[in-house]
Coordinates of C-alpha atoms in Angstrom, one line a residue:
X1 CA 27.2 62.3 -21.6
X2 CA 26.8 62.0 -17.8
X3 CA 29.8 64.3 -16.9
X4 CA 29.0 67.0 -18.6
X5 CA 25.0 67.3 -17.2
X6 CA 27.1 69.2 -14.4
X7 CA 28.5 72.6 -15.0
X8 CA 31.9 72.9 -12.6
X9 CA 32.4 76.5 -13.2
X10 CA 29.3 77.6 -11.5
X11 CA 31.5 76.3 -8.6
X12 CA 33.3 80.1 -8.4
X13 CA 29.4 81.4 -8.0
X14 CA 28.3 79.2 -5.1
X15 CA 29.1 78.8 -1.4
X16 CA 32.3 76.2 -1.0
X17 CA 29.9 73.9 0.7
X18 CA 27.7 73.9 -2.2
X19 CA 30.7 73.7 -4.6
X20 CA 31.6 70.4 -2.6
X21 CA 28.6 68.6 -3.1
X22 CA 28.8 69.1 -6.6
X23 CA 32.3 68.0 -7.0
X24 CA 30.7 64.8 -4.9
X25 CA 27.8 64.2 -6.8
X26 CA 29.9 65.1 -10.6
X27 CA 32.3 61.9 -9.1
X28 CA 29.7 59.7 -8.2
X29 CA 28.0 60.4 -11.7
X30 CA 31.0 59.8 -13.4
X31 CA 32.1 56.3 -11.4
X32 CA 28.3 55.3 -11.9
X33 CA 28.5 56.0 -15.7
X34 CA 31.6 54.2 -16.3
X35 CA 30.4 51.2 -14.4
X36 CA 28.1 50.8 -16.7
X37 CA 30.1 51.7 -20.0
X38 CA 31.1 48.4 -21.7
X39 CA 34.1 46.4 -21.4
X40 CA 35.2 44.1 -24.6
X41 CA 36.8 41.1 -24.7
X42 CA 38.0 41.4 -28.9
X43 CA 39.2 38.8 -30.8
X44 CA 40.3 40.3 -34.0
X45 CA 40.4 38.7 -37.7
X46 CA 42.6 40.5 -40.4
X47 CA 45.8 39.9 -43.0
X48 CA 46.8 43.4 -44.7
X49 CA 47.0 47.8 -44.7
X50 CA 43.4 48.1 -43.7
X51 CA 43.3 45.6 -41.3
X52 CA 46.2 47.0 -39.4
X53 CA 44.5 50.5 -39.2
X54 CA 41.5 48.6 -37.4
X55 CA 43.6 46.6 -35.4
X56 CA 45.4 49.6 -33.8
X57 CA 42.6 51.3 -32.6
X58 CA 41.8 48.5 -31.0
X59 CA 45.0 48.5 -29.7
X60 CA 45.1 52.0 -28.5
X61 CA 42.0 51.1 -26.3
X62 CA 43.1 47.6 -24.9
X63 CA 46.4 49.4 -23.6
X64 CA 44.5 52.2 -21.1
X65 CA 44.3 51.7 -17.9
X66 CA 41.8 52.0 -15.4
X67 CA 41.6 55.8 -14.1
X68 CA 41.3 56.6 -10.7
X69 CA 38.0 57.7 -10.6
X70 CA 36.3 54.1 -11.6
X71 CA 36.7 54.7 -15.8
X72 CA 36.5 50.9 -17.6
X73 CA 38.8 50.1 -20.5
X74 CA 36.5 49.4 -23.3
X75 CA 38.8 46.9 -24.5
X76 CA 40.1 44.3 -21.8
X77 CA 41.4 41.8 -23.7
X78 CA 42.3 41.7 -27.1
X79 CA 43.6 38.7 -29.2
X80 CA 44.5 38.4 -33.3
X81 CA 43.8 35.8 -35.8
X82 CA 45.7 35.6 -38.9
X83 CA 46.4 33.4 -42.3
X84 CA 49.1 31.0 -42.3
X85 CA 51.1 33.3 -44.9
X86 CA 53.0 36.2 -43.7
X87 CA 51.4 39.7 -44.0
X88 CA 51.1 43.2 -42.3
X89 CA 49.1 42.0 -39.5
X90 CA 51.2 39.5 -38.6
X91 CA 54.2 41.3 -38.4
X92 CA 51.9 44.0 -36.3
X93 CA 51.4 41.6 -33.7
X94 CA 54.9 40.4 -33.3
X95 CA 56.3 43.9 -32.7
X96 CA 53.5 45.4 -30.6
X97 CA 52.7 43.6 -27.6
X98 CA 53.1 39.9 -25.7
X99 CA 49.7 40.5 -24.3
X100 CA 47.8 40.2 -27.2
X101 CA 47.6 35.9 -28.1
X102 CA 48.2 35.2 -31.7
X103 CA 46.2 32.4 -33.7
X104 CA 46.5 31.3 -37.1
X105 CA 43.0 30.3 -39.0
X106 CA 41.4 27.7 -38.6
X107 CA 43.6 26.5 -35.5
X108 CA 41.5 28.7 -33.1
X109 CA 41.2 27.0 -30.0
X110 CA 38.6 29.2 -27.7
X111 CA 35.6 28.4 -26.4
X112 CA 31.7 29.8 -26.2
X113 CA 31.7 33.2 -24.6
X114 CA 35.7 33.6 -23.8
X115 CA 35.0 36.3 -26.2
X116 CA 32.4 38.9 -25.8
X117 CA 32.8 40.1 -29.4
X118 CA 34.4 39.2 -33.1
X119 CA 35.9 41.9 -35.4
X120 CA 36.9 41.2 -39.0
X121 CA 39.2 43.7 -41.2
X122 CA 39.8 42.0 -45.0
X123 CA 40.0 39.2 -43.8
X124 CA 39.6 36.8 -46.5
X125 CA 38.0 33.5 -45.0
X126 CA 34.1 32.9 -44.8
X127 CA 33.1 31.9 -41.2
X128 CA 30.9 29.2 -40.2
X129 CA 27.9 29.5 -37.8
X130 CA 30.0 27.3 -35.3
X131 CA 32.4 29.7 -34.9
X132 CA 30.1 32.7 -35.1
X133 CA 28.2 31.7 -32.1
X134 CA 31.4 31.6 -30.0
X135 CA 30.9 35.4 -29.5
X136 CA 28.0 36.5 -27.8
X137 CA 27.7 39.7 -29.3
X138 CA 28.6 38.1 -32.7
X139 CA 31.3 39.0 -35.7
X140 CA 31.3 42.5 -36.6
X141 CA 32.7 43.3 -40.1
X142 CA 34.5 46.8 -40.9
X143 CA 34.5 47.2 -44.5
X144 CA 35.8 50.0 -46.6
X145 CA 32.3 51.0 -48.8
X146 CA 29.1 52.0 -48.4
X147 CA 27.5 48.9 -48.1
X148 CA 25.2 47.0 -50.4
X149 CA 27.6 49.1 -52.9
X150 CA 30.8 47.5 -53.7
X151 CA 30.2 44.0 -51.9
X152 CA 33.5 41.7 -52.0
X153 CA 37.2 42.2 -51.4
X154 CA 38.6 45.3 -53.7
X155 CA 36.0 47.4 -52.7
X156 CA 38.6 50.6 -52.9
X157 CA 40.0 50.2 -56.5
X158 CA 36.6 49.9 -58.0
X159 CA 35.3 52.7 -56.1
X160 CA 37.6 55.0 -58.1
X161 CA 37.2 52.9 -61.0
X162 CA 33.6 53.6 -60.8
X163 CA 34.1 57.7 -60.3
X164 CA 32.5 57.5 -57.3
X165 CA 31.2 60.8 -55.5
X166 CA 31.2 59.0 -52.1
X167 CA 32.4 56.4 -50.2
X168 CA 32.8 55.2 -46.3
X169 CA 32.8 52.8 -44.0
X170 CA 29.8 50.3 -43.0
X171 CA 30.1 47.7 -39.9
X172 CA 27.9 44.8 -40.3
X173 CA 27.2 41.7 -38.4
X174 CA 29.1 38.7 -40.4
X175 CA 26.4 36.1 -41.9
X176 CA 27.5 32.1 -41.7
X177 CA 29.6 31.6 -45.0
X178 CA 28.8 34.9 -46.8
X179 CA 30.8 37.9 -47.7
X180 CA 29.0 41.5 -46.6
X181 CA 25.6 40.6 -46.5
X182 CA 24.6 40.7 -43.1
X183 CA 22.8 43.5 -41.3
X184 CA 24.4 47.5 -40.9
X185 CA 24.9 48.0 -37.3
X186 CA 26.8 51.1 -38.2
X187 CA 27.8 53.5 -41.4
X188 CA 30.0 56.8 -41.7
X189 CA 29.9 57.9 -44.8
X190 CA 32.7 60.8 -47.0
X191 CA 33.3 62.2 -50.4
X192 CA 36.3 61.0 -52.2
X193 CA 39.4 63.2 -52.3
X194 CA 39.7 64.2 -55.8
X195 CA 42.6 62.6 -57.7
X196 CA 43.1 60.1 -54.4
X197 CA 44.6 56.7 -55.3
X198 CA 43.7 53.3 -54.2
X199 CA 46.7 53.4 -51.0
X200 CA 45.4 57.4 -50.6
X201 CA 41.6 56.1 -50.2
X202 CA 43.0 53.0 -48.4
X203 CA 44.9 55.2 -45.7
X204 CA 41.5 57.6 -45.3
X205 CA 39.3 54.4 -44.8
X206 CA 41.6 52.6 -42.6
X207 CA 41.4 55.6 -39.9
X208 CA 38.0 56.4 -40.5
X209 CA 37.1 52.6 -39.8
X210 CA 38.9 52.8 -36.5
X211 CA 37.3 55.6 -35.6
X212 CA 34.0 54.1 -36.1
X213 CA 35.0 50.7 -34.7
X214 CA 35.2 52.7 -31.1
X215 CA 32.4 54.4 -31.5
X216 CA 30.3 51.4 -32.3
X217 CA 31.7 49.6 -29.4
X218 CA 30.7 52.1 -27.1
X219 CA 27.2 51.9 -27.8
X220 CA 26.6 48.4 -29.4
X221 CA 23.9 47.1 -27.6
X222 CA 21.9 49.9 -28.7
X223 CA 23.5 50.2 -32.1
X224 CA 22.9 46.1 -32.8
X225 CA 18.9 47.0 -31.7
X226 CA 18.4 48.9 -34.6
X227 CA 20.3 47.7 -37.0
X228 CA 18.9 47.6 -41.2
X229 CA 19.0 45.0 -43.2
X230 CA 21.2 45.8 -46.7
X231 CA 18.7 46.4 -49.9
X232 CA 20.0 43.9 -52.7
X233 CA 18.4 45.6 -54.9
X234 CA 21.3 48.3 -54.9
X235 CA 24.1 45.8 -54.5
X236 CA 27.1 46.0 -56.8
X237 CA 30.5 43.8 -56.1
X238 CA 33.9 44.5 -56.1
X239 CA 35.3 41.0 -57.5
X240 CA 38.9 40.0 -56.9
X241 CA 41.5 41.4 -59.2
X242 CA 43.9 39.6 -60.3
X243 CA 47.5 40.1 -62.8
X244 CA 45.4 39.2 -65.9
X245 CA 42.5 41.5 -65.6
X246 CA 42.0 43.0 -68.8
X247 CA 41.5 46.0 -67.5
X248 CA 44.4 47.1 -66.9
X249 CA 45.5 47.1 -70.4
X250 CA 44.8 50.5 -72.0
X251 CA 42.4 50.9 -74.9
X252 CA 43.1 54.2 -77.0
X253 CA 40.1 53.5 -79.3
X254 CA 37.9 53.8 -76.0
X255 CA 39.5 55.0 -73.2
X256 CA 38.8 58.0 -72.4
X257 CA 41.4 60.7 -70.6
X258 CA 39.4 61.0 -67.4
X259 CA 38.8 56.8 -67.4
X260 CA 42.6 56.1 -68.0
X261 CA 43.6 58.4 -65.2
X262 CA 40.6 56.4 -62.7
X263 CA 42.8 53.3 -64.1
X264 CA 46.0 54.5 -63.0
X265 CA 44.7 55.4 -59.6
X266 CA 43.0 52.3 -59.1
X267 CA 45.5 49.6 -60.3
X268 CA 48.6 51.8 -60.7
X269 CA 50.7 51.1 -57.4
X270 CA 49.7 47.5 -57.3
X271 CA 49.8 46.3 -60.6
X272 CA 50.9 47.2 -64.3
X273 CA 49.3 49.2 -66.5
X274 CA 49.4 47.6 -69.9
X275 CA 50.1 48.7 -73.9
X276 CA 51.1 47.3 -76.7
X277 CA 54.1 48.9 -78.2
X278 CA 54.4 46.7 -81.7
X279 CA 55.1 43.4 -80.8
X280 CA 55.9 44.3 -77.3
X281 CA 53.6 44.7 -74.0
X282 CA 54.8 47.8 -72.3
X283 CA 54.0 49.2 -69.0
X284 CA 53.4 52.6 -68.7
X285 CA 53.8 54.2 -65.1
X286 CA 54.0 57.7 -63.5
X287 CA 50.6 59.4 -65.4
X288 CA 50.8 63.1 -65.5
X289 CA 47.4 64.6 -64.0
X290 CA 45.2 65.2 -66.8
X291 CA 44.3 68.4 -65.8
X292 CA 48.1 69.3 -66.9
X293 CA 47.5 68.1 -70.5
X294 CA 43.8 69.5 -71.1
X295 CA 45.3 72.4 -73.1
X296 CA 47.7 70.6 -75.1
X297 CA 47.1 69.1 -79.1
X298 CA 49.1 67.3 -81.4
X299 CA 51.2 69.4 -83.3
X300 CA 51.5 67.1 -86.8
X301 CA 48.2 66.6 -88.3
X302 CA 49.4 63.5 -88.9
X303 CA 48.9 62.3 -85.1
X304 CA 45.9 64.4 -84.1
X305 CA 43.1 62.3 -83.3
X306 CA 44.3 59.4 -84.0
X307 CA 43.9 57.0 -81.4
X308 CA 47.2 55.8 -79.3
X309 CA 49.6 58.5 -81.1
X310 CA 52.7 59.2 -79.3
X311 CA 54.3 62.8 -79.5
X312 CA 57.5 63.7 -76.7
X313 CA 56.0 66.5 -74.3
X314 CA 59.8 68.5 -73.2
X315 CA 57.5 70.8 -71.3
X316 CA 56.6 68.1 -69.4
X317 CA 58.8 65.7 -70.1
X318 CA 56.4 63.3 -71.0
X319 CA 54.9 61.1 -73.3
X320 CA 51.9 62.6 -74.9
X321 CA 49.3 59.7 -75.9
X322 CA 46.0 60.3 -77.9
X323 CA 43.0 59.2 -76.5
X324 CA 39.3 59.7 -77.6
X325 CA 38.9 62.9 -76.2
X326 CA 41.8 64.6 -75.3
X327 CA 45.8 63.5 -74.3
X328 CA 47.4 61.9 -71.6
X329 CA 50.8 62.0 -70.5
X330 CA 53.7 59.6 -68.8
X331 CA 56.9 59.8 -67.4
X332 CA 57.8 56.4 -67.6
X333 CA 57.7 53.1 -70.2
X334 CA 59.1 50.1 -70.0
X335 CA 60.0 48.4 -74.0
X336 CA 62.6 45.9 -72.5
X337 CA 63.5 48.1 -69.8
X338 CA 62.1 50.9 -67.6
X339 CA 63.3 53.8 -69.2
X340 CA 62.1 58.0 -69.1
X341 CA 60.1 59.4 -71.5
X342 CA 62.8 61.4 -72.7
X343 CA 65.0 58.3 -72.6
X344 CA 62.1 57.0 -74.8
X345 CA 62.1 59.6 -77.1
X346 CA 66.0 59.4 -78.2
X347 CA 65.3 55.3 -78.4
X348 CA 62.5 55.8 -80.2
X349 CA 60.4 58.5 -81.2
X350 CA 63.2 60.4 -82.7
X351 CA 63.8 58.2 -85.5
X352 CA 62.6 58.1 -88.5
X353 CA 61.2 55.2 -88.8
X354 CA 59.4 55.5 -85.6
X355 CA 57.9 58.8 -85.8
X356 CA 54.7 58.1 -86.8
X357 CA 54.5 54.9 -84.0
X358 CA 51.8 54.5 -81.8
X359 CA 50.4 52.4 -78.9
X360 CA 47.5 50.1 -79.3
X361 CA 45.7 47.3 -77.4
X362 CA 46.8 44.4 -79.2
X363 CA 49.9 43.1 -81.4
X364 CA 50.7 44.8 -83.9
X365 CA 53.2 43.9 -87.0
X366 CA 57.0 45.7 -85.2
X367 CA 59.2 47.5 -87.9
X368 CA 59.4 50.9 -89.8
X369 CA 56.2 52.6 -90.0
X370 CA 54.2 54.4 -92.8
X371 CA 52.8 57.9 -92.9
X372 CA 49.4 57.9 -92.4
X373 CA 47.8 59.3 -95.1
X374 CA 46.0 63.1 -94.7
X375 CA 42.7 63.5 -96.3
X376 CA 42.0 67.0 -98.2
X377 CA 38.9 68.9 -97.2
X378 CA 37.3 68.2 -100.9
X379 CA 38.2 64.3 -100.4
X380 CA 36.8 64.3 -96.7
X381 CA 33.4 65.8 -97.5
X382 CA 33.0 63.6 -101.1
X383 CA 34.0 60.4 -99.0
X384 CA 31.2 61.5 -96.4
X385 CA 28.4 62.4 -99.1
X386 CA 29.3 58.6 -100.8
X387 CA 28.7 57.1 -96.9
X388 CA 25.5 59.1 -96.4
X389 CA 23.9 58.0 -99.8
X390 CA 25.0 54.1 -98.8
X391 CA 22.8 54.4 -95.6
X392 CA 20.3 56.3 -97.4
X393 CA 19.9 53.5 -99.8
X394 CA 20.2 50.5 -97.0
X395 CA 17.9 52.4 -94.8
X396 CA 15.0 54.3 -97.1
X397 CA 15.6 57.5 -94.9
X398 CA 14.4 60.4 -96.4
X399 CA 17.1 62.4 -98.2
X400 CA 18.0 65.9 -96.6
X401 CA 18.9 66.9 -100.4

């Protein structure tokens, strides 16, 4: 930047008349910069947690003043736009500031250049070209992924869904009626924080978007100059969730440890995570890491390995449950009522009749259960050796004798 191109402690090696015109000429190079550093009017489109953490950066800017020595706020005027419904932005605005005008979509009564600049944070509407071309510099769109990845509104909970390495934050100018297609004016990107939930990730984007909001605003005439246009070919979308998804009902036969733990973190804290306990669904909540449970095995033969067997951890007071390749643990389950896992255990697990109960992904005949039955070695291999010679037959492969 301009002010630093001078050096101010070579001041103490100079004459003072020297040291004065540099002073002079630092100031004028300073006042000359900032005249020419942008000035934003912002109006702002958003409804929930990530929106707000967009909206106060904004707000941090549009509330400096003017410094003494000519400096511009980037932000001069800043006004919100949000849903009907209440949410998080809307209760932002009423308990911030009287300066900032509040509007609720589509009753948005401005007209063609009042705004310099549009900024949407989940927002949830598609915009039309008519309002679009209000804003000189267009509609830029902060989005929580790494854009063409994860296209859509729930772009966080399938990011850990996925496993994802990486994530970040693009801004992209918004297209007439589309969702995150438009050009990348700007893109930060981070690795995810191991074991991070949705809220966790949520919390990290918000802030870095802010960040990267400012930034962009600083220098978007350059930035919008040479901005790329998203590669479809590498687009994958983040489709609305909603209560029914069938994905957050757990399947032991499948599931593995590692991609019940991405469910947890990616549905946990904002929806239920689903079982089948008999004849009733039961949530299950409060996953112990699995990192905890890697070196713990079913005791009874009778349970180990088989899929959605329930054991009572006391070590860690959880609820051990079999999955494909390994255990997972819980702390809580709700039957008819949300209840410990040692309060589970007494209700439960430690009667007879319900010792050898397990969880499974669909309904499942409720009363007293049977042993499973436990396979010698001698009736294991013989019942492999019949299979084997079955596919033999169906499939003429050659026989290993």
């Amino acid at each position: 930047m301009v002010k630093n191109l001078i050096n101010l402690s070579e001041c103490r090696k100079t004459p003072i008349s020297q040291c004065l015109d540099l002073v002079i000429l630092h100031l004028f190079l300073r006042m000359r910069w900032n005249s020419l550093s942008p000035s934003w009017k912002v109006l702002f489109l958003g409804t929930d947690r990530f929106a707000i953490k967009i909206l106060d950066a904004l707000y941090v800017e549009f509330l400096k003043r003017e410094s003494i020595v000519g400096g511009r706020q980037l932000v001069k005027r800043l006004d919100v736009v949000t849903k009907q419904s209440e949410g998080a932005v809307k209760d932002f605005v009423r308990g911030k500031s009287t300066d900032m005008k509040h509007f609720i979509w589509p009753d948005v009564g401005i007209e063609a250049g009042e705004f310099d600049v549009g900024v949407v944070a989940s927002f949830g509407h598609l915009l039309p070209k008519s309002f679009i071309d209000l804003f000189p510099y267009g509609i830029l769109n902060v989005h929580p992924s790494l854009l063409p990845r994860w296209r859509g509104c729930a772009p966080i909970p399938y990011t850990i869904l996925a496993g994802d390495k990486k994530t970040g934050v693009t801004i992209q100018q918004i297209q007439p009626y589309k969702f995150d297609v438009g050009p990348i004016v700007n893109q930060r990107e981070i690795p995810v924080p191991s074991g991070a939930t949705s809220l966790q990730l949520l919390d990290i984007l918000g802030d870095l978007g802010g960040d990267l909001l400012i930034e962009t605003l600083q220098d978007l005439s350059h930035l919008e100059d040479i901005e790329i246009d998203q590669d479809d070919r590498y687009a994958t979308y983040a489709y609305k969730i909603n209560k029914q998804d069938s994905r957050f009902l757990i399947d032991w036969n499948s599931d593995t440890c590692d991609l019940v733990d991405r469910k947890f973190r990616a549905f946990g804290e904002m929806h239920n995570i689903w079982t089948y306990f008999g004849e009733y669904k039961v949530k299950l909540s409060k996953l112990v890491a699995p990192k905890e449970m890697q070196w713990y095995t079913m005791r009874d033969p009778r349970l180990a390995g088989r899929a959605g067997a329930l054991a009572y951890l006391g070590q860690k007071d959880c609820v051990a449950i079999q999955c494909t390749d390994g255990l997972v643990g819980v702390r809580e389950i709700s039957v008819k009522k949300a209840m410990s896992a040692k309060s589970f255990y007494n209700g439960y697990l430690s009667k007879p009749e319900w010792k050898y109960a397990k969880f499974s992904n669909k309904v499942e005949p409720f009363g007293p259960t049977k042993q499973p039955k436990v396979l010698t070695l001698k009736k294991r291999l013989a019942h492999q050796k019949h299979w084997r010679q079955q596919l033999l037959r169906m499939h003429a492969l050659p026989s290993d004798g």
